[in-house]
Coordinates of C-alpha atoms in Angstrom, one line a residue:
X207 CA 19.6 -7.0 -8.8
X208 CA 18.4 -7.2 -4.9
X209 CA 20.2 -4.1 -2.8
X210 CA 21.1 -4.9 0.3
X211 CA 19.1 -3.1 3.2
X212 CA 20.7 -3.0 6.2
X213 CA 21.2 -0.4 8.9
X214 CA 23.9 0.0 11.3
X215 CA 24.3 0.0 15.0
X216 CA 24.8 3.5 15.9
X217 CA 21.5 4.4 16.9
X218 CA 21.8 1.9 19.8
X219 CA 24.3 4.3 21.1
X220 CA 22.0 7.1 21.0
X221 CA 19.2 5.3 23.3
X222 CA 19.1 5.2 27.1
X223 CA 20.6 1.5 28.2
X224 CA 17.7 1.1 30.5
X225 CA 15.7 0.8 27.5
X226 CA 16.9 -1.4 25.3
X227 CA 16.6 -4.9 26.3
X228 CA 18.2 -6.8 23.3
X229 CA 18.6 -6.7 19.9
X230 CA 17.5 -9.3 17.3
X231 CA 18.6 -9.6 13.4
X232 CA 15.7 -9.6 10.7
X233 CA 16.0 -10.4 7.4
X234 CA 15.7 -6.6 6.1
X235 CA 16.9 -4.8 9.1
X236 CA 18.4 -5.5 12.8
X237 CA 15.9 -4.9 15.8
X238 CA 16.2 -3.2 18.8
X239 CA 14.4 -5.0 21.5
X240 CA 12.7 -2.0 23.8
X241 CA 10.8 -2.1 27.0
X242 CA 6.7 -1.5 26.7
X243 CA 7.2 1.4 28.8
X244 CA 10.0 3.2 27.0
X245 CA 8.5 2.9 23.2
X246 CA 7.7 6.4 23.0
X247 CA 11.7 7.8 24.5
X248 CA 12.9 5.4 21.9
X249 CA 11.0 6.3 18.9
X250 CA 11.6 10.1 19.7
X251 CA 15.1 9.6 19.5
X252 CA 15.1 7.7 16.8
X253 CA 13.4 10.1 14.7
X254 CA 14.8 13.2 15.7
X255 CA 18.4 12.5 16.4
X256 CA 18.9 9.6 13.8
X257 CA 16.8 10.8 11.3
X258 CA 14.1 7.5 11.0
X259 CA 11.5 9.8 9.5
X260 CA 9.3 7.2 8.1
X261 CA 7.2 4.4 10.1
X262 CA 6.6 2.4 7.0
X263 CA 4.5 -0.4 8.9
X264 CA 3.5 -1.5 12.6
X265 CA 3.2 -5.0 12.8
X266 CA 1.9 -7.0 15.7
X267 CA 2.1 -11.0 16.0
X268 CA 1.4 -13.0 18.9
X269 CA 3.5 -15.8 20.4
X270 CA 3.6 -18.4 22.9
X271 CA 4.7 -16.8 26.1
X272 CA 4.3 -13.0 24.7
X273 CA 2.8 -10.6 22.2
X274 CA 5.1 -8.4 20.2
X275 CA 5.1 -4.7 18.1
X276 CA 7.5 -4.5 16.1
X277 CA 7.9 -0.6 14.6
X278 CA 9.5 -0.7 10.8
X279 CA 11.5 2.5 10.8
X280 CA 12.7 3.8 7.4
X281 CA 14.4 7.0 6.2
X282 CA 12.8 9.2 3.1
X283 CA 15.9 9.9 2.1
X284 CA 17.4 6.5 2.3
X285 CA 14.9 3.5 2.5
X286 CA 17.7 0.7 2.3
X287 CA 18.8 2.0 6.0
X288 CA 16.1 0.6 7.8
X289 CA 15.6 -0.7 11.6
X290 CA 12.6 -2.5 13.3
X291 CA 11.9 -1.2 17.2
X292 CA 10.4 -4.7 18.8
X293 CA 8.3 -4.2 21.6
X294 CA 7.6 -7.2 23.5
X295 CA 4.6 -7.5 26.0
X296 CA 3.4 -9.6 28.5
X297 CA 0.7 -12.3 27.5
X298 CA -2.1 -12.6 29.9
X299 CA -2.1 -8.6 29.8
X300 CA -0.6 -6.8 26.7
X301 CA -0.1 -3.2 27.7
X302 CA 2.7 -1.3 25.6
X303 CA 3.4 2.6 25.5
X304 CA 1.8 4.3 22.5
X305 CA 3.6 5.5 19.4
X306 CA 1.4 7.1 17.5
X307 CA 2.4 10.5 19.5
X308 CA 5.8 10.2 17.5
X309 CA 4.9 9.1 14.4
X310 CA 0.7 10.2 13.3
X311 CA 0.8 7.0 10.8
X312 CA 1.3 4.5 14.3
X313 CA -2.0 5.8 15.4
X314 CA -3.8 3.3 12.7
X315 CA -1.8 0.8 12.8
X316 CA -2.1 0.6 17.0
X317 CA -5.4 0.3 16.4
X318 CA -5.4 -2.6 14.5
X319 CA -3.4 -4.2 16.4
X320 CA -5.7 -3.5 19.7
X321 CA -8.5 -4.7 17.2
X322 CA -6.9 -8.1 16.2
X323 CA -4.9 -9.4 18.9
X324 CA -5.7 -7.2 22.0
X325 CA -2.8 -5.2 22.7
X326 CA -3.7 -2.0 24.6
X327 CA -1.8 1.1 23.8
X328 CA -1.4 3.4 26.6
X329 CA -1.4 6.8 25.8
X330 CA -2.7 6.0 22.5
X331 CA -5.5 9.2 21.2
X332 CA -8.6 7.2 20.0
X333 CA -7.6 3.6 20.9
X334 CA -10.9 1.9 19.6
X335 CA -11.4 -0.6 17.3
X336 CA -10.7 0.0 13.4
X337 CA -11.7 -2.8 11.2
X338 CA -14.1 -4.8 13.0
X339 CA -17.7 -3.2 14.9
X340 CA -17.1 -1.9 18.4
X341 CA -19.6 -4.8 19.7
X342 CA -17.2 -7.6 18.2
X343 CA -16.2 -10.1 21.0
X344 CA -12.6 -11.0 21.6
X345 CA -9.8 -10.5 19.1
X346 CA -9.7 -12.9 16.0
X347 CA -5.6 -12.8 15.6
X348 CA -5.1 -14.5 19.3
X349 CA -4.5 -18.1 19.4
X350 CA -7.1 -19.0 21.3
X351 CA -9.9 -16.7 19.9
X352 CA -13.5 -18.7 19.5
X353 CA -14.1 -18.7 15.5
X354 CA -17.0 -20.8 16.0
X355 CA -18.5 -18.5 18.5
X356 CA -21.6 -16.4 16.7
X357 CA -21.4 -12.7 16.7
X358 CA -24.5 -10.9 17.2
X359 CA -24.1 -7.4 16.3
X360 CA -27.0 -5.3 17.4
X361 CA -27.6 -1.5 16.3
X362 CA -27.1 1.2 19.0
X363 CA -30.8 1.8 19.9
X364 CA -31.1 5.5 20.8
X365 CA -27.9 7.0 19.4
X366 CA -28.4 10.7 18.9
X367 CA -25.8 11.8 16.6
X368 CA -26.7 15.5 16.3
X369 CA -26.7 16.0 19.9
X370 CA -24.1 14.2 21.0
X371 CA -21.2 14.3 18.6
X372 CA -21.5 17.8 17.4
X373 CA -18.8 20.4 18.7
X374 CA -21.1 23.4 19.3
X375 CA -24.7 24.5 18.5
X376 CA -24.1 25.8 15.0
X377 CA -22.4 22.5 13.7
X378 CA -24.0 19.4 11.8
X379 CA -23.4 16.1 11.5
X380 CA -23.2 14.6 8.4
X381 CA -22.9 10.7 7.6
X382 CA -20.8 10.2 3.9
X383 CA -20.9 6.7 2.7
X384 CA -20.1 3.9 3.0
X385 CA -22.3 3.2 0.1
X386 CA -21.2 6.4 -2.2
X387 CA -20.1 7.1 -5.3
X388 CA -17.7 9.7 -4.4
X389 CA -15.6 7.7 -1.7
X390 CA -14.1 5.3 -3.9
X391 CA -15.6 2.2 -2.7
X392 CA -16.9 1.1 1.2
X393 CA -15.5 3.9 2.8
X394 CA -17.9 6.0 5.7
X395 CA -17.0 9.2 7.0
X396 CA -18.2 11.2 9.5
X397 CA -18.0 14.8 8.7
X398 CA -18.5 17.4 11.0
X399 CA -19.6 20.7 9.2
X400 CA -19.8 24.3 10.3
X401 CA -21.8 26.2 8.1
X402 CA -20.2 25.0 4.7
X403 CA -16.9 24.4 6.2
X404 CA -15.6 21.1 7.4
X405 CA -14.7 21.1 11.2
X406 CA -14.0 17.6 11.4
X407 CA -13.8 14.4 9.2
X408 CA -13.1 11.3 10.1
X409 CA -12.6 8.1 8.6
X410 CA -14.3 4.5 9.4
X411 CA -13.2 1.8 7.6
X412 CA -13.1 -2.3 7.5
X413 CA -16.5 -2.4 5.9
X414 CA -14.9 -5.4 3.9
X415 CA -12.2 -6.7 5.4
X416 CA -11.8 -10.3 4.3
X417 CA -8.8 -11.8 6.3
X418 CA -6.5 -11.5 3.7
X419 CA -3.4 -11.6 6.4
X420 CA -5.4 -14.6 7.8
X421 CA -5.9 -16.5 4.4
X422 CA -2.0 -15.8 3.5
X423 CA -1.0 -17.4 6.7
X424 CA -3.3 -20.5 6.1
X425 CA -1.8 -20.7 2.5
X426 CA 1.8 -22.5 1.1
X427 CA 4.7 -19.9 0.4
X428 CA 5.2 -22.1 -3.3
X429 CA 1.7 -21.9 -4.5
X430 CA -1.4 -20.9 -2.5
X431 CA -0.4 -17.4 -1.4
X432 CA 0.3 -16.0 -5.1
X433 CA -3.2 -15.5 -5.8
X434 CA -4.5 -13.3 -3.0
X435 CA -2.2 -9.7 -3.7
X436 CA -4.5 -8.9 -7.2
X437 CA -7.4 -9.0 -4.7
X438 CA -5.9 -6.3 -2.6
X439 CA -5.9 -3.6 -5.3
X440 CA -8.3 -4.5 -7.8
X441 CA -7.9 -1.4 -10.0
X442 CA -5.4 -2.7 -12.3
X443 CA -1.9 -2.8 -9.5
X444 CA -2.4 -6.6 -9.0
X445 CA 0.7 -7.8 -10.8
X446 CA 2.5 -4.8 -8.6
X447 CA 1.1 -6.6 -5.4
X448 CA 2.6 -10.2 -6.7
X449 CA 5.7 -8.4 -6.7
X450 CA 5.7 -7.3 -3.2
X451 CA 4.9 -10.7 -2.0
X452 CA 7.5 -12.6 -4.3
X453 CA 10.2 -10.0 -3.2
X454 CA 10.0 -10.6 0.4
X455 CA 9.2 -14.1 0.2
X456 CA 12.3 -14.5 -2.8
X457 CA 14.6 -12.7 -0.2
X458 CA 13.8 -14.9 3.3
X459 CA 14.8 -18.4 1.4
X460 CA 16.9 -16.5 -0.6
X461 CA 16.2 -16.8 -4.3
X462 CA 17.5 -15.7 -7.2
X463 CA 15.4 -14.7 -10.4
X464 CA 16.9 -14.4 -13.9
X465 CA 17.4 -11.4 -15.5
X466 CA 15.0 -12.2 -18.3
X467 CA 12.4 -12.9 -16.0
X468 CA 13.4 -9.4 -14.3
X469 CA 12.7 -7.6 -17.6
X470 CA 9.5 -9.4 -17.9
X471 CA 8.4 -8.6 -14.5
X472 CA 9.3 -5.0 -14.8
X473 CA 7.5 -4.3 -18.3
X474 CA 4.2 -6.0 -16.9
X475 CA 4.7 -4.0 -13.5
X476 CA 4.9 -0.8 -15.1
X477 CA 2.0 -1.8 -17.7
X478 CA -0.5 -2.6 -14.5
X479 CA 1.0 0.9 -12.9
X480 CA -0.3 2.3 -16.3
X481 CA -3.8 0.2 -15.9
X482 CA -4.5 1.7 -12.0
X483 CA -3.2 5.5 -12.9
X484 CA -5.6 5.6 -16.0
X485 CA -8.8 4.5 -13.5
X486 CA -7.5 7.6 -11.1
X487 CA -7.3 10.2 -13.8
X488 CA -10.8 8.4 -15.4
X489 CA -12.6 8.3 -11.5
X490 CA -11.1 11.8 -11.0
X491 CA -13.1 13.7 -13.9
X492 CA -16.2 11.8 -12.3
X493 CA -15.4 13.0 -8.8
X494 CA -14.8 17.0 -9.9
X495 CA -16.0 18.0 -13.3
X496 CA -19.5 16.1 -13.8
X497 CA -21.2 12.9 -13.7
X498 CA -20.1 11.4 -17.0
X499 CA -17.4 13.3 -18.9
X500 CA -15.2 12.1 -22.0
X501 CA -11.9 11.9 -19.4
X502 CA -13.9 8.6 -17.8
X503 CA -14.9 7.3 -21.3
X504 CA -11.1 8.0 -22.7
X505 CA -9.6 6.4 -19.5
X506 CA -11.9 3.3 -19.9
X507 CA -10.8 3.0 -23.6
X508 CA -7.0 2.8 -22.8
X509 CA -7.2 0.7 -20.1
X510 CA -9.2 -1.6 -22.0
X511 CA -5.7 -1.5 -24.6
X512 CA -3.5 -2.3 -21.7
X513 CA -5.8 -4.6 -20.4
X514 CA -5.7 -6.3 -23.7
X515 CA -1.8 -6.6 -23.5
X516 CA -2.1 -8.1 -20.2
X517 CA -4.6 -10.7 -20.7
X518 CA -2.2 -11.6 -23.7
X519 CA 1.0 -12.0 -21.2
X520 CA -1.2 -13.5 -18.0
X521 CA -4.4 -15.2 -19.4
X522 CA -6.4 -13.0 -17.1
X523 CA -7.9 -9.2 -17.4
X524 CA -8.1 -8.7 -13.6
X525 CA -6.7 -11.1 -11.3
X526 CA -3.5 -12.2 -13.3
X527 CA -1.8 -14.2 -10.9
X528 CA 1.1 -14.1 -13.5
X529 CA 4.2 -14.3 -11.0
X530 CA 5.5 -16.8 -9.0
X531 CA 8.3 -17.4 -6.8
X532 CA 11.6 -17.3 -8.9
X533 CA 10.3 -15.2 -11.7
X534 CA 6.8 -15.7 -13.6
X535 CA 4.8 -18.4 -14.9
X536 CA 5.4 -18.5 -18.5
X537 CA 7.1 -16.7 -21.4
X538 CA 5.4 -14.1 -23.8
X539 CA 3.1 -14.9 -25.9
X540 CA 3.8 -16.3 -29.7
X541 CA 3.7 -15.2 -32.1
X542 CA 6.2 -13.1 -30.0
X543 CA 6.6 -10.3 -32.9
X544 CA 2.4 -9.6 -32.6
X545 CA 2.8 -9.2 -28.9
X546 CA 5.1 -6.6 -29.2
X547 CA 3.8 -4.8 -32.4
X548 CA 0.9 -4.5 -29.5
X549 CA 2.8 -2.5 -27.1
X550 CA 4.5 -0.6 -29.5
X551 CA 1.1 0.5 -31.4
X552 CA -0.2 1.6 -27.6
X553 CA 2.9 3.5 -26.8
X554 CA 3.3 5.1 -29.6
X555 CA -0.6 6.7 -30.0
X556 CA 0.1 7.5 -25.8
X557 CA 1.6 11.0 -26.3
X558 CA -1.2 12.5 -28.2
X559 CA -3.7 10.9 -26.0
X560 CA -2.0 11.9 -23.1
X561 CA -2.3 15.6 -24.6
X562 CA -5.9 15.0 -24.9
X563 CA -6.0 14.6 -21.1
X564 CA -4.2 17.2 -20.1
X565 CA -6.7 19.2 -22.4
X566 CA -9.5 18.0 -20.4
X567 CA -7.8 17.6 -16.7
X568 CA -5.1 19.9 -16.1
X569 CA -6.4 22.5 -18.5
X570 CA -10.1 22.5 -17.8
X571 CA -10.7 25.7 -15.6
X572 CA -13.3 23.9 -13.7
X573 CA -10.9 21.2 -12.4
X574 CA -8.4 24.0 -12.0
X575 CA -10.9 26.1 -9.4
X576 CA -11.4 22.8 -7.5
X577 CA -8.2 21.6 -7.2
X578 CA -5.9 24.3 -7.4
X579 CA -4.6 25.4 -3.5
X580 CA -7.6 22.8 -1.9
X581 CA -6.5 19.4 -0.1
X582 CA -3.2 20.6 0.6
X583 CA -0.9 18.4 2.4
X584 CA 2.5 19.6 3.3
X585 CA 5.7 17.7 3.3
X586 CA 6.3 17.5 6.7
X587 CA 2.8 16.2 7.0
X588 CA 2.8 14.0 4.3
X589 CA 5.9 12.1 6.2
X590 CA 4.3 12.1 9.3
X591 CA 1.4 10.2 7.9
X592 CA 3.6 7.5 6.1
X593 CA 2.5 8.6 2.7
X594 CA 4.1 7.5 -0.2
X595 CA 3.2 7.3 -4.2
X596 CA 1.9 10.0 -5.7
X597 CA 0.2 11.3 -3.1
X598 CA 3.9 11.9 -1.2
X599 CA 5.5 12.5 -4.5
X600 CA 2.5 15.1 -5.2
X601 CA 4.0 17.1 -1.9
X602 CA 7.4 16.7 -3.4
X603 CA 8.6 14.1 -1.2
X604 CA 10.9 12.7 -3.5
X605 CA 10.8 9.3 -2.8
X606 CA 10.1 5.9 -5.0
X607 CA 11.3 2.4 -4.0
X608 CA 11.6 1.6 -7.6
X609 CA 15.0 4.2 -7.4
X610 CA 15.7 4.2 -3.8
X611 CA 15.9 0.8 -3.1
X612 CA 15.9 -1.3 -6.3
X613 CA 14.6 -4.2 -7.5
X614 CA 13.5 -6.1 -10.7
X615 CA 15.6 -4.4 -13.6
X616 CA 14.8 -0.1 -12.5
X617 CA 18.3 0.2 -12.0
X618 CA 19.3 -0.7 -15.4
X619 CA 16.7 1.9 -17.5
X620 CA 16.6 5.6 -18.0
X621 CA 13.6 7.1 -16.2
X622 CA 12.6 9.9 -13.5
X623 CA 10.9 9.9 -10.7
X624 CA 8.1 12.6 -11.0
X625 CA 7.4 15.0 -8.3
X626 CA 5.1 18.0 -7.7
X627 CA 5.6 20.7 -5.5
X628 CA 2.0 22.1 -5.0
X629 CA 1.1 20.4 -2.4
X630 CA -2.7 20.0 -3.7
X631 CA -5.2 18.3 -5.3
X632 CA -3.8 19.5 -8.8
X633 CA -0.3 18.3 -8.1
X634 CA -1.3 14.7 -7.4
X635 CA -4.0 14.6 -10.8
X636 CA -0.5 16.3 -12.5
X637 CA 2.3 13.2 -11.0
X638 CA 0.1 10.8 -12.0
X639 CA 0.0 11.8 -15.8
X640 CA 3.8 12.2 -15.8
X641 CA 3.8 9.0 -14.3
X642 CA 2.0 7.0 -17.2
X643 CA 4.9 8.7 -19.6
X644 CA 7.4 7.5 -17.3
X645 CA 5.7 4.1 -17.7
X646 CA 5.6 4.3 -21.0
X647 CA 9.5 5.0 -21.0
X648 CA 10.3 1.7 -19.0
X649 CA 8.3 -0.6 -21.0
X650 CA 9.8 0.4 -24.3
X651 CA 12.9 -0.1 -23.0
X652 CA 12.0 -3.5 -21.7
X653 CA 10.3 -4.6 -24.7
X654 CA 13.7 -3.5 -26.8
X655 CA 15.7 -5.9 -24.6
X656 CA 12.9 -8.3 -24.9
X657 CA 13.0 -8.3 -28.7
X658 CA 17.1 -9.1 -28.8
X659 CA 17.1 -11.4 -26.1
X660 CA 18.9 -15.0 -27.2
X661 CA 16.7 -17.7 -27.3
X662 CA 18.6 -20.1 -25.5
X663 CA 18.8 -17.4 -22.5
X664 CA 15.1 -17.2 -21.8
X665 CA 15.5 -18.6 -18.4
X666 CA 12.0 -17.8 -17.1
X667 CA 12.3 -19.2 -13.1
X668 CA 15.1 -19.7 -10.9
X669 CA 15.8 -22.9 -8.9
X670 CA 13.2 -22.8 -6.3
X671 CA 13.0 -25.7 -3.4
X672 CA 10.2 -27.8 -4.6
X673 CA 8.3 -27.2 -0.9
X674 CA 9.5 -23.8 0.5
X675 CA 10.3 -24.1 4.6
X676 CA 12.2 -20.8 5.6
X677 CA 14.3 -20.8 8.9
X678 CA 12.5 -21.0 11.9
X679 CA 12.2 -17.2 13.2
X680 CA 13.4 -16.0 10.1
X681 CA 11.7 -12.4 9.4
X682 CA 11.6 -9.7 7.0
X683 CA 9.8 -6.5 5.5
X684 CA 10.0 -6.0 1.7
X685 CA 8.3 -3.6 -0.1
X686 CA 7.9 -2.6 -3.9
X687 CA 6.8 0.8 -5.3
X688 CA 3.2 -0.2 -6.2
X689 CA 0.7 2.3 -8.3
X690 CA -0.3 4.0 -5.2
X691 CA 2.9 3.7 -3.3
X692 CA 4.8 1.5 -0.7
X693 CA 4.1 -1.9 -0.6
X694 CA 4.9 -3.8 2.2
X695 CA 5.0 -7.5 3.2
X696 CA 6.5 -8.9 6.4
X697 CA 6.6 -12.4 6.8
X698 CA 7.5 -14.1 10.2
X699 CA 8.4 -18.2 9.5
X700 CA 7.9 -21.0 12.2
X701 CA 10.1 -23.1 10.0
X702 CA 6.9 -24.8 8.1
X703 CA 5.6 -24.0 4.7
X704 CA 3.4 -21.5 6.0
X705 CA 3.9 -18.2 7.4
X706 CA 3.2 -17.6 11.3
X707 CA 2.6 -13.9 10.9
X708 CA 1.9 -12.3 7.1
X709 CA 1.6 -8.4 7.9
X710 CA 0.2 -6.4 4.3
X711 CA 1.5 -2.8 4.4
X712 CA -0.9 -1.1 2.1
X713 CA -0.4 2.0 0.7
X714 CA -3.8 3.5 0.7
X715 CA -4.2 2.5 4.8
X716 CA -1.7 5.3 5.3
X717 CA -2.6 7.6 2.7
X718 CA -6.2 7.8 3.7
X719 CA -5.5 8.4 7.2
X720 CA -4.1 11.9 6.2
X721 CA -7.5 12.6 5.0
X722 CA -8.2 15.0 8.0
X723 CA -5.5 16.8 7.6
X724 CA -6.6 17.5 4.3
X725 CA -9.9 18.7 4.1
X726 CA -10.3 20.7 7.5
X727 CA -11.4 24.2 6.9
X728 CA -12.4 23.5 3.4
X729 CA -15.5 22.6 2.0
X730 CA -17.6 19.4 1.3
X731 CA -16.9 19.5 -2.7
X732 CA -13.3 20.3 -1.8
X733 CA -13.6 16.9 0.3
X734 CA -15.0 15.2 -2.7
X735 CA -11.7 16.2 -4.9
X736 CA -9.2 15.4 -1.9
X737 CA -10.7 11.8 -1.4
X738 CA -10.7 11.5 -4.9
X739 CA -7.2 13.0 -5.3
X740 CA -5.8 10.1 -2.7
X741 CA -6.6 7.3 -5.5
X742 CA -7.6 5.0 -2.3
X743 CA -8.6 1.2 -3.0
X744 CA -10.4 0.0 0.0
X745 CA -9.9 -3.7 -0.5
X746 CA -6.2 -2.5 0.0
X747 CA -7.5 -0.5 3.3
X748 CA -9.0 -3.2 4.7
X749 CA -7.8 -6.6 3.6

């Protein structure tokens, strides 16, 4: 069921020969090798004259005579025609030419990259650093960074916020989190307000980054990685992460899962999308209409049904750790007919329920004033951020890897991908409910080919090498629609059985940058319902 991605060679005709240095040929995509002091000509180009509108991921890796960028490019309207921009930079000083002035997403992802491995980029408009504190010594990607050096972080004696960061004379400084119920997790934000109106917000993150890249490259391809994506988005999306991994690592040693297995993965996928879009609408009625209403109590109830299911197929309620190279660990649980009488009975009480939430959500006038015309985020914004899931699909950015680029068996069942116009806050609460029907359409279907599947056809794992060594140099980018979007891995192999470079695109790093763009001009509870409205899961942020 695997699509081919690949992207052809006309845009090298498009680009100056004095800055194009080579080309290289990844898994996913070829490369276009470009000078560090030509990145931003190139990207331009790229964008405006062959039409790579989305910068999916910036991945930076270091080697042994060189660092090295490499820019994922993708188009919206076609995310199978894909190319990867490799900047390569000298080692004892990394310098390369920003790209965050061609594509807003880059700006992030530069800076985690300056963060981890040291590479300055010049040009680049807040290059400081983004997950670790500002007083961290050296860069802990580098080959030769101290881990058993002790950092001593001290607080900044004497820092006066109010009159230092504040615009003008009638402005305030306002400190939001980290530690807050209304921003989703560990998330701070500095909020500049003017009157009631927000002036300025912006972000701070990596208050718990955990090396999860770092714990993925220390880990076998066959066995130790497949644990780690349920940690990244611990909202219910875990088994969508272990498909994002077991895609791109399936696809760089080139393996082959049943079709049975295919169905199986694709019901349980769309099951855990289910589980993560019933905490949004459940957090959402927290974040807008009061402190404890019957929409979180109702969304809590049904996800404990799913969750039910789940731990049925996976032995686990949270961290399933169900898949596995090749297809999944086991089959469905006997007595097989209970199992599915279990899914059945939840899909079939969903449409009434679902009725019940639109009652409370979409038709409560509350949520209506406070959602209605606030957050916006145009299209053209949306793209330039790298959003994706509902949140681009809320702007009516039509886009969905599950249809776009397929995988598993979405090629093979009748479903829509749902988009919403608005713009708002209310759009994205809107594709999200649509988007548990759809759901609930896919898994029907599976479960109907489950029940009539011959016995002796239940092939549950393809033939996978018993110790996985890709090529040397092999390297790829694969991504999966997860709950709360694209889902990327890239994986870089040095031709042992563990990666030299595991890169984690999450979806909610991207979407969350956007947040400015957002809530400027509005007002602090209309920051509430935007942050809220974003569905952000900041061990996916932060890894």
């Amino acid at each position: 069921m695997q699509q081919a991605t690949r992207a052809s060679t006309e845009p090298l005709s498009l680009l100056p020969e004095t800055a194009v240095v080579g080309t290289e040929d990844h898994e996913n995509a070829p490369a276009i090798v470009v000078r560090a002091d030509a990145v931003e000509s190139v990207l331009s180009t790229l964008k405006a004259a062959a039409g790579y509108d989305h910068c999916a991921c910036v991945t930076a890796q270091e080697y042994g005579d060189r660092f090295e960028t490499i820019y994922h490019l993708r188009k919206y309207d076609d995310p199978t025609d894909e190319l990867s921009v490799v900047v390569p930079t000298l080692h004892d000083d990394p310098h390369s030419e920003s790209g965050a002035g061609v594509y807003e997403t880059a700006a992030w992802h530069e800076r985690e990259a300056y963060d981890l491995l040291g590479i300055t980029y010049e040009g680049h408009p807040d290059l400081r650093r983004i997950l670790l504190p500002e007083t961290w010594q050296g860069h802990p990607l580098r080959a030769s960074y101290n881990q058993d050096k002790p950092q001593i972080v001290p607080f900044r004696e004497h820092e006066r916020i109010l009159e230092d960061r504040r615009s003008g004379p009638d402005t305030m400084h306002l400190n939001m989190g980290p530690h807050h119920p209304s921003t989703h997790g560990v998330l701070h934000l500095r909020v500049t307000l003017d009157g009631e109106t927000v002036a300025d917000v912006t972000p701070e993150i990596g208050f718990i980054h955990r090396c999860e890249e770092q714990l993925c490259q220390q880990g076998t391809y066959r066995h130790q990685i497949m644990p780690y994506p349920d940690r990244w988005d611990w909202s219910g999306g875990g088994l969508l992460n272990e498909w994002a991994y077991a895609r791109a690592a399936e696809d760089l040693i080139g393996v082959d899962v049943p079709e049975y297995a295919q169905v199986i993965r694709t019901m349980s996928a769309e099951l855990s999308r289910i589980l993560s879009h019933f905490l949004a609408i459940a957090a959402y009625g927290l974040d807008v209409i009061s402190e404890f209403t019957a929409v979180f109590q109702y969304g809590i109830r049904d996800r404990e049904i799913v969750q039910d299911i789940l731990e049925d197929l996976t032995g686990q309620r949270l961290m399933f750790n169900y898949f596995r190279l090749g297809g999944v660990a086991w089959d469905l649980p006997e007595p097989r007919e209970t199992f599915f009488e279990n899914v059945r009975s939840f899909l079939d009480d969903l449409p009434q329920k679902l009725e019940e939430y639109h009652d409370l959500l979409t038709g409560n006038e509350i949520l209506q004033l406070r959602t209605v015309d606030t957050g916006v985020l145009p299209p053209s914004v949306a793209k330039e951020y790298g959003c994706t899931g509902p949140v681009a699909r809320g702007s009516g950015v039509d886009y969905d890897l599950r249809r776009d680029d397929p995988y598993g068996y979405y090629d093979e069942l009748e479903w829509n991908v749902v988009t919403e116009d608005g713009c708002d806050n209310f759009s994205r609460v809107l594709v999200r409910l649509r988007e548990i029907e759809e759901s609930a359409r896919i898994v029907d279907q599976c479960v109907d080919l489950l029940e009539g599947w011959p016995e002796d056809e239940r092939t549950i794992q393809g033939n996978v090498p018993r110790t996985v060594r890709p090529d040397r140099d092999a390297e790829i980018y694969r991504a999966v629609e997860a709950a709360k979007g694209e889902l990327g891995i890239y994986i870089r192999s040095d031709g042992t059985d563990t990666p030299a470079r595991f890169k984690i695109r999450g979806p909610s790093f991207s979407n969350l940058q956007s947040l400015p763009a957002m809530a400027e001009g509005e007002t602090i509870p209309d920051l509430v319902a935007a942050i809220g409205s974003l569905d952000t899961i900041m061990g996916e942020v932060d890894r």
